[in-house]
mmCIF file of C-alpha atoms in Angstrom:
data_model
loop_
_atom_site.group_PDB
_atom_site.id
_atom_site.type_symbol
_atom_site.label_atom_id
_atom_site.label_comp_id
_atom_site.label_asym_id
_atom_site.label_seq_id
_atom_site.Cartn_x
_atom_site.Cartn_y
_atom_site.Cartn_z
ATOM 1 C CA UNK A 1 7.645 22.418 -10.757
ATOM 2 C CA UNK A 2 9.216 19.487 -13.030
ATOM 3 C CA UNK A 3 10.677 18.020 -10.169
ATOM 4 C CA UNK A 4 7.149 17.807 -8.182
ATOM 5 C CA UNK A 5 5.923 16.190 -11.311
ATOM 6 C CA UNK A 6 8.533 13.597 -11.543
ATOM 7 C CA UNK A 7 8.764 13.036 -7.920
ATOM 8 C CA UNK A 8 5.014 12.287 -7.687
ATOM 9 C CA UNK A 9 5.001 10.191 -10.999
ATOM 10 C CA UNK A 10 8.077 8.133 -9.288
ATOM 11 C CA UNK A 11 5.534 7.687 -6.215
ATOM 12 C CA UNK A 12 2.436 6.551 -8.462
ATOM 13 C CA UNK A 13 5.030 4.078 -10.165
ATOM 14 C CA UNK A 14 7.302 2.723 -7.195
ATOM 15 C CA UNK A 15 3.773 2.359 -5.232
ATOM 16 C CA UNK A 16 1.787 0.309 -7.527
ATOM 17 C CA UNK A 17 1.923 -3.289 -6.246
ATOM 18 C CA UNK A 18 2.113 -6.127 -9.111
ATOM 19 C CA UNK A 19 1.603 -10.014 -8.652
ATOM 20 C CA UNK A 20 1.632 -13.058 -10.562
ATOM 21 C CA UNK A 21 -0.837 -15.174 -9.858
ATOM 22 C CA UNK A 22 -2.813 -18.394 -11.869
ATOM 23 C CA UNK A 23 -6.038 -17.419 -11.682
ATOM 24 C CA UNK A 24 -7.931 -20.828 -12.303
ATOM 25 C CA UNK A 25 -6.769 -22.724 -9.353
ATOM 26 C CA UNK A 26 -8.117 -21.909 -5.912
ATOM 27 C CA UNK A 27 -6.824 -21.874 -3.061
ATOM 28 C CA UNK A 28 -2.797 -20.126 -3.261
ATOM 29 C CA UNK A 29 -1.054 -18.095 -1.309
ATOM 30 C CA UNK A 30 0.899 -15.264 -2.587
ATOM 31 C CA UNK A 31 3.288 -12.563 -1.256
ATOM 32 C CA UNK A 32 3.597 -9.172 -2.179
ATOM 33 C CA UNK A 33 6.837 -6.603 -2.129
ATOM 34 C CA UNK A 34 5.372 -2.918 -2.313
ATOM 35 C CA UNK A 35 8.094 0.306 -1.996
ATOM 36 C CA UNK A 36 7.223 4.315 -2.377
ATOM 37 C CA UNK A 37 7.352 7.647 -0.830
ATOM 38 C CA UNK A 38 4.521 9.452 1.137
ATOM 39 C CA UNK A 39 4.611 13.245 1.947
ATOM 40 C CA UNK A 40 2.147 14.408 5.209
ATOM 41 C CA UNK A 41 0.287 17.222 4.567
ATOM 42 C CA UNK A 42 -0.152 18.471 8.391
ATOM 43 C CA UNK A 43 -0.619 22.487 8.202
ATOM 44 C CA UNK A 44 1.558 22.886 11.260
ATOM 45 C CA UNK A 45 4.392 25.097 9.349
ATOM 46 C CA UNK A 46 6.756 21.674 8.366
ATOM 47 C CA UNK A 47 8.932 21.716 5.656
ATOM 48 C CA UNK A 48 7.443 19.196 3.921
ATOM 49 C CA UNK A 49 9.556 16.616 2.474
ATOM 50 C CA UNK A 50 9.701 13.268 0.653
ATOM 51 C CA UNK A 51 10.062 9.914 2.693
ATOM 52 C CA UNK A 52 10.211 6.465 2.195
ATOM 53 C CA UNK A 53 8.298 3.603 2.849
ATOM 54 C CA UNK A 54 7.935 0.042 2.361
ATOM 55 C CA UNK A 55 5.865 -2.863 2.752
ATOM 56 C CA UNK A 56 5.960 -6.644 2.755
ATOM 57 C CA UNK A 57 2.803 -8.773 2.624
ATOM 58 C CA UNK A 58 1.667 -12.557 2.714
ATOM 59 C CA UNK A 59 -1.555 -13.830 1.884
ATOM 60 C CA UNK A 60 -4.113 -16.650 1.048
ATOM 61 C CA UNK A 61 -6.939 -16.831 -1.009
ATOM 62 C CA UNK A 62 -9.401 -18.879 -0.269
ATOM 63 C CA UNK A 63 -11.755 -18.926 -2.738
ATOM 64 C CA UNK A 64 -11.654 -16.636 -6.369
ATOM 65 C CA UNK A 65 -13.935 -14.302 -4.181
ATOM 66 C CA UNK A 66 -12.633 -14.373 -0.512
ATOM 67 C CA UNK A 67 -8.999 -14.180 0.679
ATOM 68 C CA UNK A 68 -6.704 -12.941 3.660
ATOM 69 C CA UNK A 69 -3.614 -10.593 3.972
ATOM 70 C CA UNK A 70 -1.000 -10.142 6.518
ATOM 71 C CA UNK A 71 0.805 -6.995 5.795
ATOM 72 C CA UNK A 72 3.486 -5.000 8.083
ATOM 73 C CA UNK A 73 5.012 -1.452 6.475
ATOM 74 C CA UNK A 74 7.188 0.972 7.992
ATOM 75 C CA UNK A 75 8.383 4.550 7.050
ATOM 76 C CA UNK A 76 10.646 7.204 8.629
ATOM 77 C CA UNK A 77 9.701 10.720 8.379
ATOM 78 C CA UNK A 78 12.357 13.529 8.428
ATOM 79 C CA UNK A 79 10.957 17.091 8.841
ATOM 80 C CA UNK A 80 11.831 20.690 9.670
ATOM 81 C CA UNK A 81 9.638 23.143 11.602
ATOM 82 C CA UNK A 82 9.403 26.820 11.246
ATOM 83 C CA UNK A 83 11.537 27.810 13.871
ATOM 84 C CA UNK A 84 14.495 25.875 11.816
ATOM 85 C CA UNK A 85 14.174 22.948 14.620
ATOM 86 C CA UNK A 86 14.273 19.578 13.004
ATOM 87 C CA UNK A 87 12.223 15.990 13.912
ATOM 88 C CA UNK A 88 12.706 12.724 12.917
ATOM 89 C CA UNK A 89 10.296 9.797 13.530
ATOM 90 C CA UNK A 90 9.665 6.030 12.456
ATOM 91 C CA UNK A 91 6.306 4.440 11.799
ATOM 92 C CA UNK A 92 4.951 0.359 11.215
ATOM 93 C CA UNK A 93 2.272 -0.936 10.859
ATOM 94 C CA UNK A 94 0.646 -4.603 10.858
ATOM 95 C CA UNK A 95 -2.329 -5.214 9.127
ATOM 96 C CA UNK A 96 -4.416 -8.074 9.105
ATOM 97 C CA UNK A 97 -6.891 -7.810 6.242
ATOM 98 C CA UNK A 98 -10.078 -9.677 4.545
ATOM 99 C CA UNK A 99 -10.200 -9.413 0.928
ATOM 100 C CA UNK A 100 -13.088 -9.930 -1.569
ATOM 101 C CA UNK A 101 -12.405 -9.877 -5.138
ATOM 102 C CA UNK A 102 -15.716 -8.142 -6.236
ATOM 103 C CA UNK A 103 -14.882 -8.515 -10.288
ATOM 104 C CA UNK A 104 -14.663 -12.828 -9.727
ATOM 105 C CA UNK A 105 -18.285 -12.228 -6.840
ATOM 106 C CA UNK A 106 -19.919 -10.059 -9.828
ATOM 107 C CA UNK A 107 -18.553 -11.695 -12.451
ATOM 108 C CA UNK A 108 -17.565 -15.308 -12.579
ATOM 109 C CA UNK A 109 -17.390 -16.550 -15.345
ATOM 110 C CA UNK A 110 -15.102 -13.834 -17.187
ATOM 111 C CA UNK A 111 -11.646 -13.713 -17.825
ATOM 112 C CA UNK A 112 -10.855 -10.135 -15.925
ATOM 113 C CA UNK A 113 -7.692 -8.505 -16.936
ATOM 114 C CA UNK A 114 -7.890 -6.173 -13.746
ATOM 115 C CA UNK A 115 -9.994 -7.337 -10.589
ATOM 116 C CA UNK A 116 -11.380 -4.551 -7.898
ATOM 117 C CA UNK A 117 -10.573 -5.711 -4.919
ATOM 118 C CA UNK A 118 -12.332 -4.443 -1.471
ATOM 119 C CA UNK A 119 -9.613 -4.638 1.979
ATOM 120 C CA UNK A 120 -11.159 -4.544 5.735
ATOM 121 C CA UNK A 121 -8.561 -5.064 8.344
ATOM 122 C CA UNK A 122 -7.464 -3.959 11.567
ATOM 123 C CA UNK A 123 -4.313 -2.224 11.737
ATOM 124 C CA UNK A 124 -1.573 -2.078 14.580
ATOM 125 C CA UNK A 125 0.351 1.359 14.547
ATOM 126 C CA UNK A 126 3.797 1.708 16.314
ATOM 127 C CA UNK A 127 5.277 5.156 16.387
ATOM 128 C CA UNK A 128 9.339 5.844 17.729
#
């Protein structure tokens, strides 16, 4: 049980994605580095497991409120089935994303210390 714990607080804290940015000047670009694990919950009898993933981003806002992202992760899944057979796969993805900063559209005038951000994209999936 501990190690679920610290294996999922590890995820929560390897996943979070953090950027420095100056938040008076408009427009910048920025590039983000994200790393984590994901575990599939497929009720098909796997041995579930811990794998890794990573992503790499690039982006450009616009304006405080509207911006755009260009994002491409990948992840490779190990697994074991019931009947002791084993699979191994790779994933990506490419993602090209709008952003609007909805804290800076509903309120512009404030300093924020965190800013809710809403992502629509469309994705590109590769599967080996």
């Amino acid at each position: 049980m501990k190690n679920r714990l610290l294996l999922s607080v590890l995820a929560i804290v390897f996943a979070m994605n953090v950027s420095a940015q100056e938040t008076k000047t408009y427009p910048h670009a920025f590039v983000g580095v994200q790393g984590g694990v994901m575990r599939a919950w497929n009720g098909q009898g796997v041995d579930r497991k811990w794998n890794p993933m990573a992503a790499v981003s690039l982006g450009y806002n616009f304006t405080s409120v509207f911006g755009m992202r260009l994002q491409a992760n990948g992840s490779t899944w190990k697994a074991k089935l019931d009947d002791g057979s084993e699979y191994k796969s790779k994933a990506a993805n490419i993602d090209l994303d709008m952003m609007f900063n909805l804290t800076n559209l509903l309120f512009p005038r404030s300093k924020n210390f965190v800013n809710l951000i809403a992502i629509a994209g469309a994705p590109f999936n590769i599967a080996i």
